[in-house]
Coordinates of C-alpha atoms and ligand atoms in Angstrom, one line a residue:
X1 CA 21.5 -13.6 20.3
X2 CA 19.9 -11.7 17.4
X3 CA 16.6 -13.7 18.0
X4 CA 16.5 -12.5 21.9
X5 CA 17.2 -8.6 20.8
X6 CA 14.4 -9.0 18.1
X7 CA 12.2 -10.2 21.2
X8 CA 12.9 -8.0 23.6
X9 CA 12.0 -5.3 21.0
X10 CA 8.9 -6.7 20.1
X11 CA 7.9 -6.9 23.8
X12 CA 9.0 -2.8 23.9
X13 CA 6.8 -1.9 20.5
X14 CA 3.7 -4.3 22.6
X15 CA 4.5 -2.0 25.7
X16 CA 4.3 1.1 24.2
X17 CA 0.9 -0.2 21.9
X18 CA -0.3 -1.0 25.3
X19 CA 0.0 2.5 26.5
X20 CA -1.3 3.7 23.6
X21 CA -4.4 1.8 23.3
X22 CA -5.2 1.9 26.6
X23 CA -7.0 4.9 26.8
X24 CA -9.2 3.6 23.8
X25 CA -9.4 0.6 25.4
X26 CA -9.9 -1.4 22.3
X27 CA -8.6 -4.5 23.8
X28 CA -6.3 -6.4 25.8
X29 CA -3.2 -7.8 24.9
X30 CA -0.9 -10.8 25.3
X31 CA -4.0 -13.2 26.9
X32 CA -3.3 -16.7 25.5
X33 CA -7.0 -17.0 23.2
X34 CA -5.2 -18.8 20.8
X35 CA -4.0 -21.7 22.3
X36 CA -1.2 -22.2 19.7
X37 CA -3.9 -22.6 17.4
X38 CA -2.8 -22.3 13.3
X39 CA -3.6 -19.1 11.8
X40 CA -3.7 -18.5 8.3
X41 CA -4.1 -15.0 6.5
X42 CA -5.4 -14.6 2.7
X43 CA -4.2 -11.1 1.2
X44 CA -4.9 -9.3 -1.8
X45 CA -4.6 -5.8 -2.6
X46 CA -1.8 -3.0 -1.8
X47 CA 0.8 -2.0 0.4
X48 CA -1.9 -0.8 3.1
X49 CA -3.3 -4.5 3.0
X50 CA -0.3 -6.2 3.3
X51 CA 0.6 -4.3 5.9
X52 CA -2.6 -4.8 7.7
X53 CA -2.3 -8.3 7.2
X54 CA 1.1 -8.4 9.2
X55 CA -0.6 -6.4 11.9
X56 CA -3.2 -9.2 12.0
X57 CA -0.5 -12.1 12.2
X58 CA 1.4 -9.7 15.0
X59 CA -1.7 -9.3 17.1
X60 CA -2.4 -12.7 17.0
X61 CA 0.6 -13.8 17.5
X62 CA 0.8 -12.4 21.0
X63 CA -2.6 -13.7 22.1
X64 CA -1.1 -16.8 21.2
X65 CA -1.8 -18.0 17.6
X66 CA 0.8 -19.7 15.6
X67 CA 1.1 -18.4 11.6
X68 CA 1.0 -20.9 9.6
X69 CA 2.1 -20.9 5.9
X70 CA -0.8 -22.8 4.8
X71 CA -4.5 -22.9 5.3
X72 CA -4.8 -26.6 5.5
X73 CA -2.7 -26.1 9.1
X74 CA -5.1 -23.4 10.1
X75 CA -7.6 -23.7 12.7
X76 CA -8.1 -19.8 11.7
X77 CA -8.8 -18.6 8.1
X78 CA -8.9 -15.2 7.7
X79 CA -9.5 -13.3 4.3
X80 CA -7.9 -9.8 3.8
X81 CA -9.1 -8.6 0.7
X82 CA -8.8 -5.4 -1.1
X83 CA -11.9 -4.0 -3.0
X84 CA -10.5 -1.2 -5.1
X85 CA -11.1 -3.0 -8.3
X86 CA -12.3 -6.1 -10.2
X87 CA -14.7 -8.2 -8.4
X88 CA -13.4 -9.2 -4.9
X89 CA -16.2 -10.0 -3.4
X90 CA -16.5 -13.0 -6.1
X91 CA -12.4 -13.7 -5.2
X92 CA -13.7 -14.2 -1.7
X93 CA -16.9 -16.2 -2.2
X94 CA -14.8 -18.7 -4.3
X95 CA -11.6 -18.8 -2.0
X96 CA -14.1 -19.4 1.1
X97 CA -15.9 -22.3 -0.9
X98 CA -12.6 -24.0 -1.7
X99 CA -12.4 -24.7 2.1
X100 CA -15.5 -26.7 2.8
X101 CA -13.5 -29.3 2.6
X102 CA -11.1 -28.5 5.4
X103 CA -14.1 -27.4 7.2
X104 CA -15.6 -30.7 7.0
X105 CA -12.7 -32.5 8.3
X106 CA -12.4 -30.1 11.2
X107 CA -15.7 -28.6 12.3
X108 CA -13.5 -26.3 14.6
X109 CA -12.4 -24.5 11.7
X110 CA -12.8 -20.9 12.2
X111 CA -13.0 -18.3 8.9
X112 CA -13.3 -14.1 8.8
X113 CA -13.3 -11.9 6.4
X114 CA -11.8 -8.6 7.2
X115 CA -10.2 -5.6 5.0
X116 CA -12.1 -3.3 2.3
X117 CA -14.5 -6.5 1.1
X118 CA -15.4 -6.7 5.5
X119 CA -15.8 -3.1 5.7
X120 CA -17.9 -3.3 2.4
X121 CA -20.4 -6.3 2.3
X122 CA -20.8 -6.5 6.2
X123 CA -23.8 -8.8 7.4
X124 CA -24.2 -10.0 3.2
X125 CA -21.0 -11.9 3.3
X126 CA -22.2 -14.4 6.4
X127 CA -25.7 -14.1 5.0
X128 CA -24.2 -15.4 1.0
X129 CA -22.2 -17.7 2.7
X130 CA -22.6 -19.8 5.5
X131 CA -19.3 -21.2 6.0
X132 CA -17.9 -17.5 6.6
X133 CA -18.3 -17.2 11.2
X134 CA -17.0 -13.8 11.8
X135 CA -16.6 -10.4 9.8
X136 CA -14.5 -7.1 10.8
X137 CA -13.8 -3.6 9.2
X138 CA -10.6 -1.9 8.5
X139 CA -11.2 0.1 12.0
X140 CA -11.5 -3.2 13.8
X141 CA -8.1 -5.1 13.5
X142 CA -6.7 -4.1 16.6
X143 CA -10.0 -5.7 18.3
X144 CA -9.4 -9.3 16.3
X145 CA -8.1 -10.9 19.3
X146 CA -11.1 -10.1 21.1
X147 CA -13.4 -11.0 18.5
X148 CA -11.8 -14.4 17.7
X149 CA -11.8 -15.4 21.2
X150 CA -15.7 -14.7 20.9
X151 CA -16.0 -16.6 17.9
X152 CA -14.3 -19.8 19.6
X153 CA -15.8 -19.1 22.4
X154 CA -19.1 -18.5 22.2
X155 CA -19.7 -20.1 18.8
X156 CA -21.8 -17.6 17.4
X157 CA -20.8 -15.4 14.3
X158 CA -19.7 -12.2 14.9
X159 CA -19.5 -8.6 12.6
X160 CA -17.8 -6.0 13.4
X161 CA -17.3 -3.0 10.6
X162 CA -18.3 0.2 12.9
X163 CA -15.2 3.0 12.5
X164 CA -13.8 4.7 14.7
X165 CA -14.6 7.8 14.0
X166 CA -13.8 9.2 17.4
X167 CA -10.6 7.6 18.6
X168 CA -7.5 9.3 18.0
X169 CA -5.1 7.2 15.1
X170 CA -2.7 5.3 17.5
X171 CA -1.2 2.3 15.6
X172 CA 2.0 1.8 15.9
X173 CA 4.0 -0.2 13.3
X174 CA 3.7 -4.2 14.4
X175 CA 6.0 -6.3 12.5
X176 CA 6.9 -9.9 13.8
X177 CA 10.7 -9.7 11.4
X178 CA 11.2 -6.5 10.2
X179 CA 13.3 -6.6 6.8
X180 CA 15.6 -4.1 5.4
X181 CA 12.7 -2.0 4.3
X182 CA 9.5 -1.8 6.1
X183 CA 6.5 0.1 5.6
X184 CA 5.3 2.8 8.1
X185 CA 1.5 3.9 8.5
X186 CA 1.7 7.6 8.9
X187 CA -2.7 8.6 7.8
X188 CA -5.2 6.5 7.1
X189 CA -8.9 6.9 5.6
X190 CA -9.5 9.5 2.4
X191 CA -11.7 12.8 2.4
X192 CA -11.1 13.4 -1.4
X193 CA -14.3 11.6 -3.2
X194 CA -12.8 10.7 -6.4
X195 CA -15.9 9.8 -8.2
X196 CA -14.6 6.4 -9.5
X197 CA -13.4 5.6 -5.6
X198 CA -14.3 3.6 -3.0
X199 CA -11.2 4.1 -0.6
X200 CA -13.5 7.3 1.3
X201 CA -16.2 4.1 2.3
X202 CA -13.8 1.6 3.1
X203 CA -11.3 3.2 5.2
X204 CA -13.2 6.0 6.6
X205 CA -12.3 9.4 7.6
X206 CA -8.6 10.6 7.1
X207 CA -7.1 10.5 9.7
X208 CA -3.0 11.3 11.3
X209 CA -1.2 9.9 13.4
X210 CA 0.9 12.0 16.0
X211 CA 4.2 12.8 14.9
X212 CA 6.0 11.7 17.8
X213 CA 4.4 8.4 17.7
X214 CA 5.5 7.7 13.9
X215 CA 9.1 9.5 14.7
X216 CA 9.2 6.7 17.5
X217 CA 7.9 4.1 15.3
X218 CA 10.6 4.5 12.7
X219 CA 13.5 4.9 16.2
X220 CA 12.2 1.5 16.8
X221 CA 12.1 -0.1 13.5
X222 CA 15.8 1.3 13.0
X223 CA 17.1 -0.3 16.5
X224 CA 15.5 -3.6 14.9
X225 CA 17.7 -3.4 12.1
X226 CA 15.3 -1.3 9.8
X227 CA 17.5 0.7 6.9
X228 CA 14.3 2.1 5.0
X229 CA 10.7 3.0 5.6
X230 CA 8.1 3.6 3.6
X231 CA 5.9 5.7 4.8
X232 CA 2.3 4.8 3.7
X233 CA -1.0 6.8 3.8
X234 CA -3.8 6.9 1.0
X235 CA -2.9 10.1 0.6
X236 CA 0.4 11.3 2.5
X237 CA 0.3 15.1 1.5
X238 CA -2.9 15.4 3.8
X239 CA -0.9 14.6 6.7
X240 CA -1.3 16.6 9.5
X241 CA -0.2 15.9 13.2
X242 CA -2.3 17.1 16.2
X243 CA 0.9 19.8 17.0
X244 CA 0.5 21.2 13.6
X245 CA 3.1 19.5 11.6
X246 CA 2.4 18.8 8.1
X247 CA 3.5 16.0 5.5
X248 CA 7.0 18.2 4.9
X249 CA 7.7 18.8 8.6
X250 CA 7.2 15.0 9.3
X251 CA 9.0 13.9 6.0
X252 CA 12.4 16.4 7.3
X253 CA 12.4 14.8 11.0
X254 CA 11.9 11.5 9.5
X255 CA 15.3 12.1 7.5
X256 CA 16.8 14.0 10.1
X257 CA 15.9 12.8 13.9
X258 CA 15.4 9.0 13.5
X259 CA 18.4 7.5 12.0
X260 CA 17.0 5.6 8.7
X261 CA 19.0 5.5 5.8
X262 CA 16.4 6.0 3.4
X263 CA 12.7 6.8 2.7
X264 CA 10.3 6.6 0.5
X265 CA 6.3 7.3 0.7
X266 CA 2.9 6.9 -1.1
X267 CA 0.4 8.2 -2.5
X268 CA 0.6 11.6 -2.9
X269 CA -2.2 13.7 -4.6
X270 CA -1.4 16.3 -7.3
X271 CA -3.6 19.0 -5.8
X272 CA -2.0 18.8 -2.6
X273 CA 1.9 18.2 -3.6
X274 CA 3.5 21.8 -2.6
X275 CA 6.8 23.6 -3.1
X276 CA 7.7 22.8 0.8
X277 CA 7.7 19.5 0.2
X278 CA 9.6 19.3 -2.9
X279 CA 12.4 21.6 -1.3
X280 CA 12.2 18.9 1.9
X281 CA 12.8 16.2 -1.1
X282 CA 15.7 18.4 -2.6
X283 CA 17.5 19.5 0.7
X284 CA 17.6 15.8 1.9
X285 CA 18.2 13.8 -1.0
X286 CA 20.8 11.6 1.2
X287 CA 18.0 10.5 2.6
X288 CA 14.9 10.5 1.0
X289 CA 14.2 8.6 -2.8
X290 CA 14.1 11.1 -5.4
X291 CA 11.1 8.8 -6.5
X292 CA 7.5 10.4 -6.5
X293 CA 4.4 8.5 -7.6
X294 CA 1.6 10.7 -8.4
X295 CA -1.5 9.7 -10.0
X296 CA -2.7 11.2 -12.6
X297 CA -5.6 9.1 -13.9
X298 CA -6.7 10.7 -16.5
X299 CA -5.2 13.5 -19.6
X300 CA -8.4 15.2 -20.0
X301 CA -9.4 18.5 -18.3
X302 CA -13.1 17.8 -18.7
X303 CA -12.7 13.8 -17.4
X304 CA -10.9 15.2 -14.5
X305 CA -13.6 17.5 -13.4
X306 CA -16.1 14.4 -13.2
X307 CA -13.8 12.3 -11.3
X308 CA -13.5 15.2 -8.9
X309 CA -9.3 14.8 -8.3
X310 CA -9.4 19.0 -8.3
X311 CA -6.7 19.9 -11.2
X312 CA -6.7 20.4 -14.8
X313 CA -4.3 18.2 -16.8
X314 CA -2.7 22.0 -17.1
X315 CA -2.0 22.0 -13.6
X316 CA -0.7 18.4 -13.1
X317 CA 1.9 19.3 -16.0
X318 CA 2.8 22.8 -14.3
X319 CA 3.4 20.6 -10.8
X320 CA 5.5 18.3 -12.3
X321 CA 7.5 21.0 -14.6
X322 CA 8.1 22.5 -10.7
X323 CA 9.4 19.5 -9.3
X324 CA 11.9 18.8 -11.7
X325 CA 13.4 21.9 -11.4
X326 CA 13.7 21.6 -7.7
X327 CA 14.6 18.0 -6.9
X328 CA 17.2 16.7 -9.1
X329 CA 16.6 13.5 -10.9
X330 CA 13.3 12.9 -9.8
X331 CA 11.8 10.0 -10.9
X332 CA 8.5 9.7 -12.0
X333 CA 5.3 6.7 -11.9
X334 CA 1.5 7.5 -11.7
X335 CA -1.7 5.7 -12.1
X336 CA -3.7 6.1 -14.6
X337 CA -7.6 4.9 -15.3
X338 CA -9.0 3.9 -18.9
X339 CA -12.4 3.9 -19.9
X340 CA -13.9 6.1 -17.2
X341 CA -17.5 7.2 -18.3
X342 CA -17.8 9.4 -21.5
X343 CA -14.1 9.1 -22.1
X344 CA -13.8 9.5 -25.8
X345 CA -11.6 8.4 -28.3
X346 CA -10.0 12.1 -28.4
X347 CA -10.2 12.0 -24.3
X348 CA -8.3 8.9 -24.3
X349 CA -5.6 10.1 -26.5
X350 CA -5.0 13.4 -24.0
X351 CA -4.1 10.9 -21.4
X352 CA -1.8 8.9 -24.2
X353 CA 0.0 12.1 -25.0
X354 CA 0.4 13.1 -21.7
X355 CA 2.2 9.5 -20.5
X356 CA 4.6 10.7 -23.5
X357 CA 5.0 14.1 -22.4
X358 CA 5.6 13.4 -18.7
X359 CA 7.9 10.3 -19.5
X360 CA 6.6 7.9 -16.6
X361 CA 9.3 5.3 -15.8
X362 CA 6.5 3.1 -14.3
X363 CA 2.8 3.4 -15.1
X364 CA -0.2 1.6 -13.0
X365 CA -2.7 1.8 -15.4
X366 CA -6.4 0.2 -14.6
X367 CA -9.7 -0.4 -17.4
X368 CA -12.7 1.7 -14.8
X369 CA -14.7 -0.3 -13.0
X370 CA -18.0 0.7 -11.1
X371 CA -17.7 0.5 -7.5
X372 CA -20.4 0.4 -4.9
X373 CA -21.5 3.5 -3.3
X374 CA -19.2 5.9 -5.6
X375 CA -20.9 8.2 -7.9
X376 CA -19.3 7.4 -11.5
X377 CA -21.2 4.1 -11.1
X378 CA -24.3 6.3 -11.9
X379 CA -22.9 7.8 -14.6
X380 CA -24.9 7.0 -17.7
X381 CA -22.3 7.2 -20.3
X382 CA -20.7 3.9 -19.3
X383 CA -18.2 2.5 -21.5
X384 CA -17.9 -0.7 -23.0
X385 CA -15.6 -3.5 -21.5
X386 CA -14.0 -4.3 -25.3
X387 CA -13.2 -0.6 -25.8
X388 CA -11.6 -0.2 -22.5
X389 CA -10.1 -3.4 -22.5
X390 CA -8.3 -2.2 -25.9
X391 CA -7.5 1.3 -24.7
X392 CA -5.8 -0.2 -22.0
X393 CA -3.8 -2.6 -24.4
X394 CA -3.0 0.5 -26.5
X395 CA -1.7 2.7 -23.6
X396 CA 0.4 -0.6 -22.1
X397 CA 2.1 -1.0 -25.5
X398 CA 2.9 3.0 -25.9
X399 CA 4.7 3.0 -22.6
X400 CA 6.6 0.0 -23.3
X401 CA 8.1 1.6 -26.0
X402 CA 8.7 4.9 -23.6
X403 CA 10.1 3.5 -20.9
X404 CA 12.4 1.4 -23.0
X405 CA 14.1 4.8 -24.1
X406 CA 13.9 6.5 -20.8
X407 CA 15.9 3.5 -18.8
X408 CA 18.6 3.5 -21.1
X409 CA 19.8 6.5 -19.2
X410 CA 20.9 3.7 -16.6
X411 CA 23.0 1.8 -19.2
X412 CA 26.5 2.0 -16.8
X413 CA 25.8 4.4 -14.5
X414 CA 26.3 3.7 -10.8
X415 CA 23.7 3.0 -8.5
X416 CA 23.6 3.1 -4.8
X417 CA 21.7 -0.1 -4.1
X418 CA 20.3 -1.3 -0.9
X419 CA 20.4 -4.9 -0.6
X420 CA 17.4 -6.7 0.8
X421 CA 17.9 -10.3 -0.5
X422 CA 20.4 -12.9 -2.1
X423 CA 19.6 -16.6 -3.7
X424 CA 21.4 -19.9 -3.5
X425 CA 22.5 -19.3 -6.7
X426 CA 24.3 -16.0 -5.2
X427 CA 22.1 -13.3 -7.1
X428 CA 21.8 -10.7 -5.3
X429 CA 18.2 -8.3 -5.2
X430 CA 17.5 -4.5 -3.8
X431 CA 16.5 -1.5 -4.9
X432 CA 18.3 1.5 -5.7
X433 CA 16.7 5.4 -4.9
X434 CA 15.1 5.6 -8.0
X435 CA 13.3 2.8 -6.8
X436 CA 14.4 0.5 -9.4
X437 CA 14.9 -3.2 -9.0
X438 CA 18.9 -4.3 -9.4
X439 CA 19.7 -7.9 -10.0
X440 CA 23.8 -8.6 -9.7
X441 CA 26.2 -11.6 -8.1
X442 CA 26.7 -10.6 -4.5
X443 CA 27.1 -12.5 -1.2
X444 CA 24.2 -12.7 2.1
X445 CA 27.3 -10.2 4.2
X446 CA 25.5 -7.6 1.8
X447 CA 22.0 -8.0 3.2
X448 CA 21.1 -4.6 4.6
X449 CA 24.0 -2.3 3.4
X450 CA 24.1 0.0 0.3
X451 CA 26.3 -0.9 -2.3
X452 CA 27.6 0.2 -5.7
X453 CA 26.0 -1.3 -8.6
X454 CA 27.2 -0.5 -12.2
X455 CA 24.5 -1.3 -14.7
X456 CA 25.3 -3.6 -17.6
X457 CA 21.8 -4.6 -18.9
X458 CA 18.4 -1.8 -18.0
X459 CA 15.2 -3.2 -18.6
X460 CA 11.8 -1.1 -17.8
X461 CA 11.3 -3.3 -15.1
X462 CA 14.7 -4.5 -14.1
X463 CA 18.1 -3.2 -14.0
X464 CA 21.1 -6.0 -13.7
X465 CA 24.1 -5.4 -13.4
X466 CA 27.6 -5.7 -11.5
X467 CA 28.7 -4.9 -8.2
X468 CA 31.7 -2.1 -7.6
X469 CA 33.9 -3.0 -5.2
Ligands
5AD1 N1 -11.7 1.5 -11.3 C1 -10.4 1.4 -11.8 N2 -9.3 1.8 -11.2 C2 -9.5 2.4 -9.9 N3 -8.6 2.9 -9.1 C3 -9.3 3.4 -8.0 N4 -10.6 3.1 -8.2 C4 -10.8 2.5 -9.4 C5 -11.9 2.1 -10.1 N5 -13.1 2.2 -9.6 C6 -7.2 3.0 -9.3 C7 -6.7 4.5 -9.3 C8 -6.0 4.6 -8.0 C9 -5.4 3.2 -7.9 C10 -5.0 2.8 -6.5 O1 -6.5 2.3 -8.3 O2 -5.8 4.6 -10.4 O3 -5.0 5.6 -8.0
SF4_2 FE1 -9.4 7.3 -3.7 FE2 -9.1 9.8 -4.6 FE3 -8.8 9.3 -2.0 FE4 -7.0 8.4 -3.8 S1 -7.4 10.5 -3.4 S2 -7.9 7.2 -2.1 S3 -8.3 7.9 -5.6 S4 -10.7 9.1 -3.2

């Protein structure tokens, strides 16, 4: 019974896709290209990957592809890959090498590269290597069916990276088995320019979706069984629908108009976070997380100015004194780069003091590294890898030590947690609103409601505890 509702749903979100995408006409859905063929997606990178990558498996699934859970079942391979950091494009030369082998037992074999490292390396990647037949940008998902078929079909290899730069944002959320919690795109793209960023060249433009459209995304997702959504953008506090509404205004009919139980969203910028949205925050705290990440990246004044994020480390402490006077218990993570070009030792220990002066319950924290096309990879005061590899050791270890204080404030309080998923064994997993992991004994009748969780044992990372009946 539950498996034919889920259908029938999925069929209504394809309609409705249908109608949307229509107009663009970016491609035709539910034609049977795959044959029941294996398809096998490679992710890495964050939330707005792996949701991409279930938008790939959903599209495909339609045209008739079967996921598979591993590439040796795959007649498709394709590569999602995030390019924020690190060296993907190495990650993805090495993980398309381990499967000449596969290729060579079935010359049928199909593999793409899509995602940031697509959208980045175009034309080089099938040029470096061979055994790579098609390649598509982060604007070009929605045409994958399409383009597969044309790789199957015609043989030849295929690259498509162009953006969209016209077409309106229409993309509503695809997801085969919706959890408990699901993750919403509401924007996509960046206009900021970070100097140390690549996001602005990967994902384009920023650009909105319609209210309406995410208001009936998240309708959808709730008739599904949906209790929270997270709603995702690169940087949600740009948001602004095409009737005017900003990030607040869709955040308040979220909480009030669709039903959820709770949400959450990321990222938010620090220039743009205003006093409407922390009084939306504060006025609907039933609903939405009193959990806010917002990156700071960097303790120094004169470090911020050259990665062009647009406050002063003044301001980012005046925001946040603002928000915890308006929303009660907030909770707090960021992200933070080391070693950014002509950060000095006294630079460095701005952004040390600050981590202490905020009280983060959850840093990201990253060592710089150059990225293509940005303009702190021309910066000539580069810093060395050893110094930013210890700085980042350093600022790890200082937080470990301030986060072990702060999350003994949990040490038997109650927590509303919402339960996403239980083990054999009978241990129970969710998250409660200060988005905090909660391990206690529960049974699988718990999957999807909120429960009371008193906590015996708070770790930085963890929380465990028991449940209240
Ligand atoms: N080097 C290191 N970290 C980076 N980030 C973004 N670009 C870089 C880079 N070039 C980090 C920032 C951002 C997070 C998603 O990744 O902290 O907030
Ligand atoms: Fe990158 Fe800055 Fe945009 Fe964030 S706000 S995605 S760091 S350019």
């Amino acid at each position: 019974m539950e498996s034919v509702n889920l259908q029938s749903s999925l069929q209504t979100d394809v309609q409705t896709q249908a109608e949307m995408t229509q107009s663009s006409g970016r491609h035709d859905r539910n034609q049977d290209i795959g044959l029941g063929r294996g398809v096998y997606v490679s992710t890495y990178g964050c939330q707005m990957n792996v949701n991409d990558t279930e938008r790939m498996y959903s599209l495909l699934e339609m045209a008739n592809f079967t996921p598979v859970k591993t590439p040796e079942e795959a007649e498709l391979i394709i590569i999602n890959a995030c390019s924020i950091r690190e060296k993907p494009v190495h990650k993805v030369y090495s993980e398309v090498g381990r499967y000449r082998k596969l290729r060579e037992k079935n010359p049928g074999l199909k593999i793409g590269v899509g995602g940031c490292v697509g959208q980045q390396e175009k034309e080089n990647l099938i040029k470096n290597q061979p055994l790579i037949d098609f390649v598509f940008g982060t604007d070009n998902i929605d045409s994958l069916p399409n383009l597969v078929s044309q790789v199957f079909t015609d043989k030849a290899k295929v690259i498509q990276t162009k953006f969209e730069h016209r077409a309106p944002y229409h993309v509503e959320t695809l997801v085969r088995n919706p959890g408990v919690s699901t993750f919403v795109n509401i924007a996509k793209g960046c206009d900021n320019f970070c100097t140390f960023c690549i996001v602005p060249y990967t994902r384009g433009r920023e650009k909105s979706r319609p209210m309406s459209h995410v208001l009936m995304d998240v309708r959808n997702l709730v008739n599904r069984g949906v209790k929270e959504v997270s709603l995702l953008g690169q940087n949600v506090n740009s948001y602004h629908s095409e009737d005017g509404a900003d990030f607040a205004d869709l955040l308040k009919k979220v909480a009030t108009d669709t039903g959820v139980e709770r949400i959450r969203y990321t990222t938010s910028h620090p220039k743009d976070f205003n006093e409407k949205l922390m009084h939306v925050m504060a006025d609907h705290q039933d609903k939405i997380c009193e959990y806010v990440h917002l990156p700071f990246q960097s303790g120094n004044t004169e470090i911020l100015k050259r990665m062009n994020r647009g406050y002063s480390r003044e301001e980012y402490i005046a925001k946040i004194n603002q928000m915890k006077k308006i929303i009660p218990n907030l909770v707090l993570s960021t992200d933070i780069i080391v070693g950014f070009p002509g950060e000095t030792e006294e630079a460095f220990q701005d952004t040390m003091s600050l981590v202490e002066e905020i009280g983060f319950e959850t840093i990201y924290a990253f060592m710089y590294s150059p990225r293509p096309f940005t303009k702190a990879a021309q910066f000539t005061d580069q810093i060395e890898e050893k110094v930013k590899n210890e700085r980042l050791n350093r600022l790890f270890d200082h937080q470990d030590k301030i986060a072990f204080e702060i999350v003994k404030r949990y040490q038997d309080q109650t927590l509303n947690v919402l339960v996403e998923s239980i083990n054999e064994q009978g241990k129970a997993q969710g998250r409660s609103t200060q988005n905090k992991l909660v391990y206690f004994m529960g049974t699988a009748d718990l999957i999807g409601k909120t429960v009371p969780v008193r906590i015996t044992q708070p770790f930085p990372s963890v929380l465990r505890g028991e449940l209240q009946q």
